[in-house]
PDB file of C-alpha atoms in Angstrom:
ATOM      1  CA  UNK M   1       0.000   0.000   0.000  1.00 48.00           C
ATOM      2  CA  UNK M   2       1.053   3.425  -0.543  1.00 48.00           C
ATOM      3  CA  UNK M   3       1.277   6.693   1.164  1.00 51.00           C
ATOM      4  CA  UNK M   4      -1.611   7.652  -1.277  1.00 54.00           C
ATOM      5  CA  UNK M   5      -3.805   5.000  -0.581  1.00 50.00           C
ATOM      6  CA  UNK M   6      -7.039   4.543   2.193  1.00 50.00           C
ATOM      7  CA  UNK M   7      -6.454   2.321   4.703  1.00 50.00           C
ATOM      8  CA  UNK M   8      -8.281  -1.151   3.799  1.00 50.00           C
ATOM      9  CA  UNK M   9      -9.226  -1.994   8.290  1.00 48.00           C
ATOM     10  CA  UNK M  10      -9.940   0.249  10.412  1.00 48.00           C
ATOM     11  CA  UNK M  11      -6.588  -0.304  12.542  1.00 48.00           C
ATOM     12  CA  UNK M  12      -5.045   2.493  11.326  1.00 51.00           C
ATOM     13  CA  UNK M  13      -6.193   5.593  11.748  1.00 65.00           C
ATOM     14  CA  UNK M  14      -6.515   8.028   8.645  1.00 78.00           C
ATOM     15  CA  UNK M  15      -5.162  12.011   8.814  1.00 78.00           C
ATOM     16  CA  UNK M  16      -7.546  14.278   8.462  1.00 89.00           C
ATOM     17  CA  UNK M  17      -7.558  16.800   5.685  1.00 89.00           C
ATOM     18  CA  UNK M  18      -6.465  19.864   8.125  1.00 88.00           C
ATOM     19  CA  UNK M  19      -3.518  17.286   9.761  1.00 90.00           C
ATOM     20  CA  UNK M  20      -2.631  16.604   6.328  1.00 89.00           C
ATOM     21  CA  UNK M  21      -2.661  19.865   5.288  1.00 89.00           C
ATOM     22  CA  UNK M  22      -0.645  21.257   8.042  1.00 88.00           C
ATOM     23  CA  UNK M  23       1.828  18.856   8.047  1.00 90.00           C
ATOM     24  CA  UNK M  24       2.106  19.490   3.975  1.00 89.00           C
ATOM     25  CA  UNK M  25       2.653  23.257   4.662  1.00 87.00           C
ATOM     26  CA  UNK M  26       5.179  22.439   7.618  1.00 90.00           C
ATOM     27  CA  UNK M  27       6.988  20.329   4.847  1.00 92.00           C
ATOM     28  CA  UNK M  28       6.717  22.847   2.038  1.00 88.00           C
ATOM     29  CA  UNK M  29       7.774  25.860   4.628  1.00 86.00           C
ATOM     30  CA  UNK M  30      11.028  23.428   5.877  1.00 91.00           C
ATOM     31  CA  UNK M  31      11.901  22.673   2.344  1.00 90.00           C
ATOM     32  CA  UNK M  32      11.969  26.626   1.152  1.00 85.00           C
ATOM     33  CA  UNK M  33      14.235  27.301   3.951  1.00 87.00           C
ATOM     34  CA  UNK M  34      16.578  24.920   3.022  1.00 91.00           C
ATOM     35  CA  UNK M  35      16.284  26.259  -0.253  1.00 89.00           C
ATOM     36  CA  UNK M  36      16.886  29.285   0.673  1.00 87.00           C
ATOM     37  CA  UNK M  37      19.477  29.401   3.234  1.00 89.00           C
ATOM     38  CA  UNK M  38      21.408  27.055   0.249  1.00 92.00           C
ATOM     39  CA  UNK M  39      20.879  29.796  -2.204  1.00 89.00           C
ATOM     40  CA  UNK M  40      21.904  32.450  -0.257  1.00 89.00           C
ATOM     41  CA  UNK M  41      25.075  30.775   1.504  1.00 90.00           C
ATOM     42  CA  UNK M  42      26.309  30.339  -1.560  1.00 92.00           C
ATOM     43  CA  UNK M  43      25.062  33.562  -3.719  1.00 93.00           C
ATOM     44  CA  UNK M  44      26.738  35.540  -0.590  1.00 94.00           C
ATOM     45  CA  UNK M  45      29.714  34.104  -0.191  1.00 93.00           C
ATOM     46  CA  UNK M  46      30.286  33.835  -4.071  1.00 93.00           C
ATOM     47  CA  UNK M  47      29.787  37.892  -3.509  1.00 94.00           C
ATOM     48  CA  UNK M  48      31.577  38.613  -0.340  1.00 95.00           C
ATOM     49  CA  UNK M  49      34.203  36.247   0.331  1.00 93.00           C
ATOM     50  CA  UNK M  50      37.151  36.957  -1.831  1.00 87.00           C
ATOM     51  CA  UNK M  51      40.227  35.632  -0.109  1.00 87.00           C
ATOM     52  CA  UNK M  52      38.821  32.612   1.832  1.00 89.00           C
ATOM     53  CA  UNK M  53      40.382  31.628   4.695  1.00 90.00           C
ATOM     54  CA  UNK M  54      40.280  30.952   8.477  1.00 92.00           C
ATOM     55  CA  UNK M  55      38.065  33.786  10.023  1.00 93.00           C
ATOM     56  CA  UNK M  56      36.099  36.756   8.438  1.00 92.00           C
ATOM     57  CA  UNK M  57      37.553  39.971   7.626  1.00 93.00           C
ATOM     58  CA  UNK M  58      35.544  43.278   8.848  1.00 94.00           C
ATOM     59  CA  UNK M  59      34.249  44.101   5.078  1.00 95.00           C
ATOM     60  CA  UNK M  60      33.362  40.216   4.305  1.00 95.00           C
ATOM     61  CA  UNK M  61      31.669  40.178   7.284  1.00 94.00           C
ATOM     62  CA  UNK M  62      29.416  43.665   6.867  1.00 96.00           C
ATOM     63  CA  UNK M  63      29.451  42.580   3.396  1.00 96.00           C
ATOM     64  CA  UNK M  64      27.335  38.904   3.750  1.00 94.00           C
ATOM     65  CA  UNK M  65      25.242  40.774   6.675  1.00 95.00           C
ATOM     66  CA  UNK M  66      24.010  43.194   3.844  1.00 96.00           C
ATOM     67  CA  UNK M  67      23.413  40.531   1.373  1.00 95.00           C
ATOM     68  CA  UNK M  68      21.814  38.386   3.599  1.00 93.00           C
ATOM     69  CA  UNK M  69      19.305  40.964   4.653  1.00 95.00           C
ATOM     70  CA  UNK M  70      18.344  42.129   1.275  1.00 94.00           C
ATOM     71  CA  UNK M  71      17.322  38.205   0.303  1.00 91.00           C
ATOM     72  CA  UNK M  72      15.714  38.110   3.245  1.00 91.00           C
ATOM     73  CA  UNK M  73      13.530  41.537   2.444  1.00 94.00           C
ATOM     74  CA  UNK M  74      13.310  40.653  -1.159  1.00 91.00           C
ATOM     75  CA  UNK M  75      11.994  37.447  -0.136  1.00 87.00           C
ATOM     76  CA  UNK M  76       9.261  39.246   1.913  1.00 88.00           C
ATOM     77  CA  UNK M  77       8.028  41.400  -1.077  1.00 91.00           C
ATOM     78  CA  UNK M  78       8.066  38.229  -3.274  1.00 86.00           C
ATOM     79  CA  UNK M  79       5.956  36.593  -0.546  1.00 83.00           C
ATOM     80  CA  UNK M  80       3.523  39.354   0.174  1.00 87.00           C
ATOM     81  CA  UNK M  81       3.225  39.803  -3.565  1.00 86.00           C
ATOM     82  CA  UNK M  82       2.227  36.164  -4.551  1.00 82.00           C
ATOM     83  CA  UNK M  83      -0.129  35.897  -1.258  1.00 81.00           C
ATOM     84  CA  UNK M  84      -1.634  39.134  -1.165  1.00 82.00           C
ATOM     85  CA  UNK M  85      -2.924  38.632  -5.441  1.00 66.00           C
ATOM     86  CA  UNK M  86      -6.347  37.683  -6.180  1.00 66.00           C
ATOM     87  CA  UNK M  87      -6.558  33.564  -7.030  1.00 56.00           C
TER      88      UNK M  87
END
């Protein structure tokens, strides 16, 4: 049987559409983080880091703290934008 399919006896109990759906959204909103933390660790360091080595200088350092908060705003007006439009 597959994840997909009703249970054939009754000894095991079947999620609800709302537990279903939550645990969809807490899988969908865990996924996109990963995605995003991935895209930005690299997109900022690709941007900042120039001379890798043991420890951060002062400008790499201000430097990924700027990039990572404009993802992180740009990903707010992305979000508001897609959730706020009519379906």
């Amino acid at each position: 049987m597959d994840s997909f399919s009703s249970p054939s006896s009754g000894s095991s109990p079947q999620m609800s559409t709302d537990e279903f759906m939550n645990q969809l959204k807490t899988q969908l909103a865990q996924a996109y983080a990963e995605e995003f933390l991935e895209t930005v660790r690299g997109k900022c360091f690709e941007k900042c880091i120039t001379k890798p080595g043991s420890s951060l200088s002062g400008s790499e350092s201000s430097c990924i703290s700027r990039c990572v908060d404009r993802y992180i705003e740009a990903t707010g007006i992305i979000s508001r934008a897609i959730f706020s439009s009519p379906h």
